[in-house]
């Protein structure tokens, strides 16, 4: 069980994902496709509870997917992302949808997150569109934010 500011006191940790939207910059040599995106909505990644002092981080960057177990609690990881990068974090309940064929767009961080969450909406292509979709579906902010 995990407890963070806006989460139920006793939730089954394995049924939730933390969808993170870091407000990061990529410097002057950013990939061409990021130039049209708002600087605060250029990337997304996932965190998931993997044990009392371990957290799974999953993200797609460039040409590779990264899944790594971090030796820190989910609360520590979420708080560090939020304070260091100004990351906006949503708590999403992970429903296990019935298996079905889904046509996937070219792999991006958004497509990676959609695949892990089972979201089959082809028109969601930017991190901001993903954020808006998750909020409409009832996802809640983990920490209070000024820009949401």
mmCIF file of C-alpha atoms in Angstrom:
data_model
loop_
_atom_site.group_PDB
_atom_site.id
_atom_site.type_symbol
_atom_site.label_atom_id
_atom_site.label_comp_id
_atom_site.label_asym_id
_atom_site.label_seq_id
_atom_site.Cartn_x
_atom_site.Cartn_y
_atom_site.Cartn_z
ATOM 1 C CA UNK A 1 0.000 0.000 0.000
ATOM 2 C CA UNK A 2 1.198 3.513 -0.758
ATOM 3 C CA UNK A 3 0.017 6.899 0.418
ATOM 4 C CA UNK A 4 0.596 10.248 -1.286
ATOM 5 C CA UNK A 5 -1.210 13.578 -0.770
ATOM 6 C CA UNK A 6 -4.240 13.074 -3.049
ATOM 7 C CA UNK A 7 -4.460 9.289 -3.006
ATOM 8 C CA UNK A 8 -6.731 6.986 -1.018
ATOM 9 C CA UNK A 9 -5.097 5.936 2.259
ATOM 10 C CA UNK A 10 -5.174 2.227 1.444
ATOM 11 C CA UNK A 11 -5.187 1.605 -2.279
ATOM 12 C CA UNK A 12 -3.966 -1.542 -4.007
ATOM 13 C CA UNK A 13 -0.732 -0.119 -5.382
ATOM 14 C CA UNK A 14 -0.408 -2.621 -8.212
ATOM 15 C CA UNK A 15 -3.568 -1.348 -9.921
ATOM 16 C CA UNK A 16 -2.368 2.244 -10.413
ATOM 17 C CA UNK A 17 0.069 4.003 -12.736
ATOM 18 C CA UNK A 18 1.563 7.439 -12.262
ATOM 19 C CA UNK A 19 1.600 9.225 -15.617
ATOM 20 C CA UNK A 20 4.248 11.946 -15.508
ATOM 21 C CA UNK A 21 4.567 14.968 -17.782
ATOM 22 C CA UNK A 22 7.967 16.582 -17.088
ATOM 23 C CA UNK A 23 8.340 20.243 -18.006
ATOM 24 C CA UNK A 24 11.782 19.677 -19.430
ATOM 25 C CA UNK A 25 13.751 21.342 -22.149
ATOM 26 C CA UNK A 26 15.926 19.477 -24.610
ATOM 27 C CA UNK A 27 18.431 22.262 -25.245
ATOM 28 C CA UNK A 28 19.279 23.897 -28.578
ATOM 29 C CA UNK A 29 19.704 20.541 -30.417
ATOM 30 C CA UNK A 30 16.205 19.257 -29.814
ATOM 31 C CA UNK A 31 14.617 16.755 -32.194
ATOM 32 C CA UNK A 32 12.750 18.400 -35.072
ATOM 33 C CA UNK A 33 9.368 16.994 -34.053
ATOM 34 C CA UNK A 34 9.485 18.699 -30.644
ATOM 35 C CA UNK A 35 9.676 22.208 -32.065
ATOM 36 C CA UNK A 36 5.920 22.330 -32.648
ATOM 37 C CA UNK A 37 5.041 21.160 -29.132
ATOM 38 C CA UNK A 38 4.568 23.457 -26.161
ATOM 39 C CA UNK A 39 7.712 23.374 -23.957
ATOM 40 C CA UNK A 40 5.717 22.164 -20.940
ATOM 41 C CA UNK A 41 4.123 19.269 -22.878
ATOM 42 C CA UNK A 42 6.941 17.510 -24.728
ATOM 43 C CA UNK A 43 7.319 14.178 -22.950
ATOM 44 C CA UNK A 44 5.483 11.652 -20.818
ATOM 45 C CA UNK A 45 6.542 8.618 -18.827
ATOM 46 C CA UNK A 46 5.141 6.139 -16.306
ATOM 47 C CA UNK A 47 5.910 5.178 -12.727
ATOM 48 C CA UNK A 48 4.492 2.130 -10.991
ATOM 49 C CA UNK A 49 4.760 0.668 -7.517
ATOM 50 C CA UNK A 50 7.066 -2.365 -7.560
ATOM 51 C CA UNK A 51 7.525 -2.941 -3.836
ATOM 52 C CA UNK A 52 7.948 -1.061 -0.550
ATOM 53 C CA UNK A 53 11.217 0.577 -1.605
ATOM 54 C CA UNK A 54 11.214 -0.010 -5.362
ATOM 55 C CA UNK A 55 9.597 1.772 -8.281
ATOM 56 C CA UNK A 56 9.286 0.808 -11.939
ATOM 57 C CA UNK A 57 9.944 3.630 -14.403
ATOM 58 C CA UNK A 58 8.889 3.119 -18.021
ATOM 59 C CA UNK A 59 9.452 5.584 -20.846
ATOM 60 C CA UNK A 60 10.151 5.789 -24.547
ATOM 61 C CA UNK A 61 12.903 8.167 -25.620
ATOM 62 C CA UNK A 62 14.093 8.499 -29.192
ATOM 63 C CA UNK A 63 14.763 5.048 -30.580
ATOM 64 C CA UNK A 64 14.552 3.024 -27.376
ATOM 65 C CA UNK A 65 12.203 2.097 -24.557
ATOM 66 C CA UNK A 66 13.530 2.171 -21.018
ATOM 67 C CA UNK A 67 12.086 0.112 -18.180
ATOM 68 C CA UNK A 68 14.068 0.243 -14.981
ATOM 69 C CA UNK A 69 13.586 -0.615 -11.331
ATOM 70 C CA UNK A 70 14.636 2.288 -9.103
ATOM 71 C CA UNK A 71 15.720 1.676 -5.468
ATOM 72 C CA UNK A 72 13.344 4.272 -4.015
ATOM 73 C CA UNK A 73 9.719 4.358 -2.935
ATOM 74 C CA UNK A 74 7.069 5.512 -5.382
ATOM 75 C CA UNK A 75 6.462 8.575 -3.210
ATOM 76 C CA UNK A 76 10.129 9.582 -3.295
ATOM 77 C CA UNK A 77 10.333 9.124 -7.066
ATOM 78 C CA UNK A 78 7.166 11.123 -7.671
ATOM 79 C CA UNK A 79 8.238 13.935 -5.321
ATOM 80 C CA UNK A 80 11.725 14.105 -6.893
ATOM 81 C CA UNK A 81 10.282 14.348 -10.403
ATOM 82 C CA UNK A 82 7.821 16.993 -9.279
ATOM 83 C CA UNK A 83 10.371 19.190 -7.493
ATOM 84 C CA UNK A 84 13.345 18.776 -9.861
ATOM 85 C CA UNK A 85 11.585 18.977 -13.245
ATOM 86 C CA UNK A 86 8.281 20.662 -12.460
ATOM 87 C CA UNK A 87 6.632 17.398 -13.454
ATOM 88 C CA UNK A 88 2.863 17.234 -13.502
ATOM 89 C CA UNK A 89 1.798 13.780 -12.240
ATOM 90 C CA UNK A 90 -1.562 12.067 -12.687
ATOM 91 C CA UNK A 91 -2.776 9.002 -10.839
ATOM 92 C CA UNK A 92 -4.471 6.595 -13.264
ATOM 93 C CA UNK A 93 -6.263 3.407 -12.347
ATOM 94 C CA UNK A 94 -5.084 0.654 -14.668
ATOM 95 C CA UNK A 95 -8.063 -1.259 -15.974
ATOM 96 C CA UNK A 96 -7.248 -4.448 -17.793
ATOM 97 C CA UNK A 97 -9.239 -4.064 -21.012
ATOM 98 C CA UNK A 98 -10.218 -7.133 -22.990
ATOM 99 C CA UNK A 99 -7.484 -7.989 -25.512
ATOM 100 C CA UNK A 100 -8.147 -6.508 -28.931
ATOM 101 C CA UNK A 101 -6.165 -5.584 -31.981
ATOM 102 C CA UNK A 102 -5.050 -1.969 -32.009
ATOM 103 C CA UNK A 103 -3.353 -0.179 -34.840
ATOM 104 C CA UNK A 104 -0.440 1.757 -33.380
ATOM 105 C CA UNK A 105 1.068 4.931 -34.772
ATOM 106 C CA UNK A 106 4.844 5.315 -35.043
ATOM 107 C CA UNK A 107 6.311 4.766 -31.583
ATOM 108 C CA UNK A 108 6.603 7.850 -29.414
ATOM 109 C CA UNK A 109 6.422 8.446 -25.696
ATOM 110 C CA UNK A 110 2.655 8.974 -26.030
ATOM 111 C CA UNK A 111 2.141 5.728 -27.985
ATOM 112 C CA UNK A 112 4.245 3.869 -25.402
ATOM 113 C CA UNK A 113 2.130 5.184 -22.505
ATOM 114 C CA UNK A 114 -1.102 4.488 -24.403
ATOM 115 C CA UNK A 115 0.011 0.897 -25.084
ATOM 116 C CA UNK A 116 0.827 0.215 -21.425
ATOM 117 C CA UNK A 117 -2.432 1.770 -20.237
ATOM 118 C CA UNK A 118 -4.540 0.068 -22.926
ATOM 119 C CA UNK A 119 -5.750 3.317 -24.521
ATOM 120 C CA UNK A 120 -6.869 2.761 -28.109
ATOM 121 C CA UNK A 121 -7.546 6.338 -29.194
ATOM 122 C CA UNK A 122 -5.605 6.995 -32.433
ATOM 123 C CA UNK A 123 -6.142 10.763 -32.377
ATOM 124 C CA UNK A 124 -4.187 11.182 -29.126
ATOM 125 C CA UNK A 125 -0.720 12.007 -30.433
ATOM 126 C CA UNK A 126 0.724 14.692 -28.135
ATOM 127 C CA UNK A 127 1.436 14.625 -24.398
ATOM 128 C CA UNK A 128 -1.119 17.407 -23.862
ATOM 129 C CA UNK A 129 -3.852 15.454 -25.663
ATOM 130 C CA UNK A 130 -3.006 12.430 -23.513
ATOM 131 C CA UNK A 131 -3.196 14.590 -20.374
ATOM 132 C CA UNK A 132 -6.608 15.960 -21.358
ATOM 133 C CA UNK A 133 -7.924 12.470 -22.167
ATOM 134 C CA UNK A 134 -6.755 11.077 -18.822
ATOM 135 C CA UNK A 135 -8.308 14.001 -16.915
ATOM 136 C CA UNK A 136 -11.627 13.449 -18.712
ATOM 137 C CA UNK A 137 -11.440 9.788 -17.693
ATOM 138 C CA UNK A 138 -11.093 10.771 -14.030
ATOM 139 C CA UNK A 139 -7.340 10.768 -13.421
ATOM 140 C CA UNK A 140 -6.372 12.957 -10.467
ATOM 141 C CA UNK A 141 -3.322 15.087 -9.752
ATOM 142 C CA UNK A 142 -0.942 13.555 -7.250
ATOM 143 C CA UNK A 143 0.460 16.907 -6.085
ATOM 144 C CA UNK A 144 -1.167 20.331 -6.302
ATOM 145 C CA UNK A 145 0.016 22.234 -9.369
ATOM 146 C CA UNK A 146 -0.245 25.819 -10.496
ATOM 147 C CA UNK A 147 -0.364 25.129 -14.247
ATOM 148 C CA UNK A 148 -3.136 22.532 -14.392
#
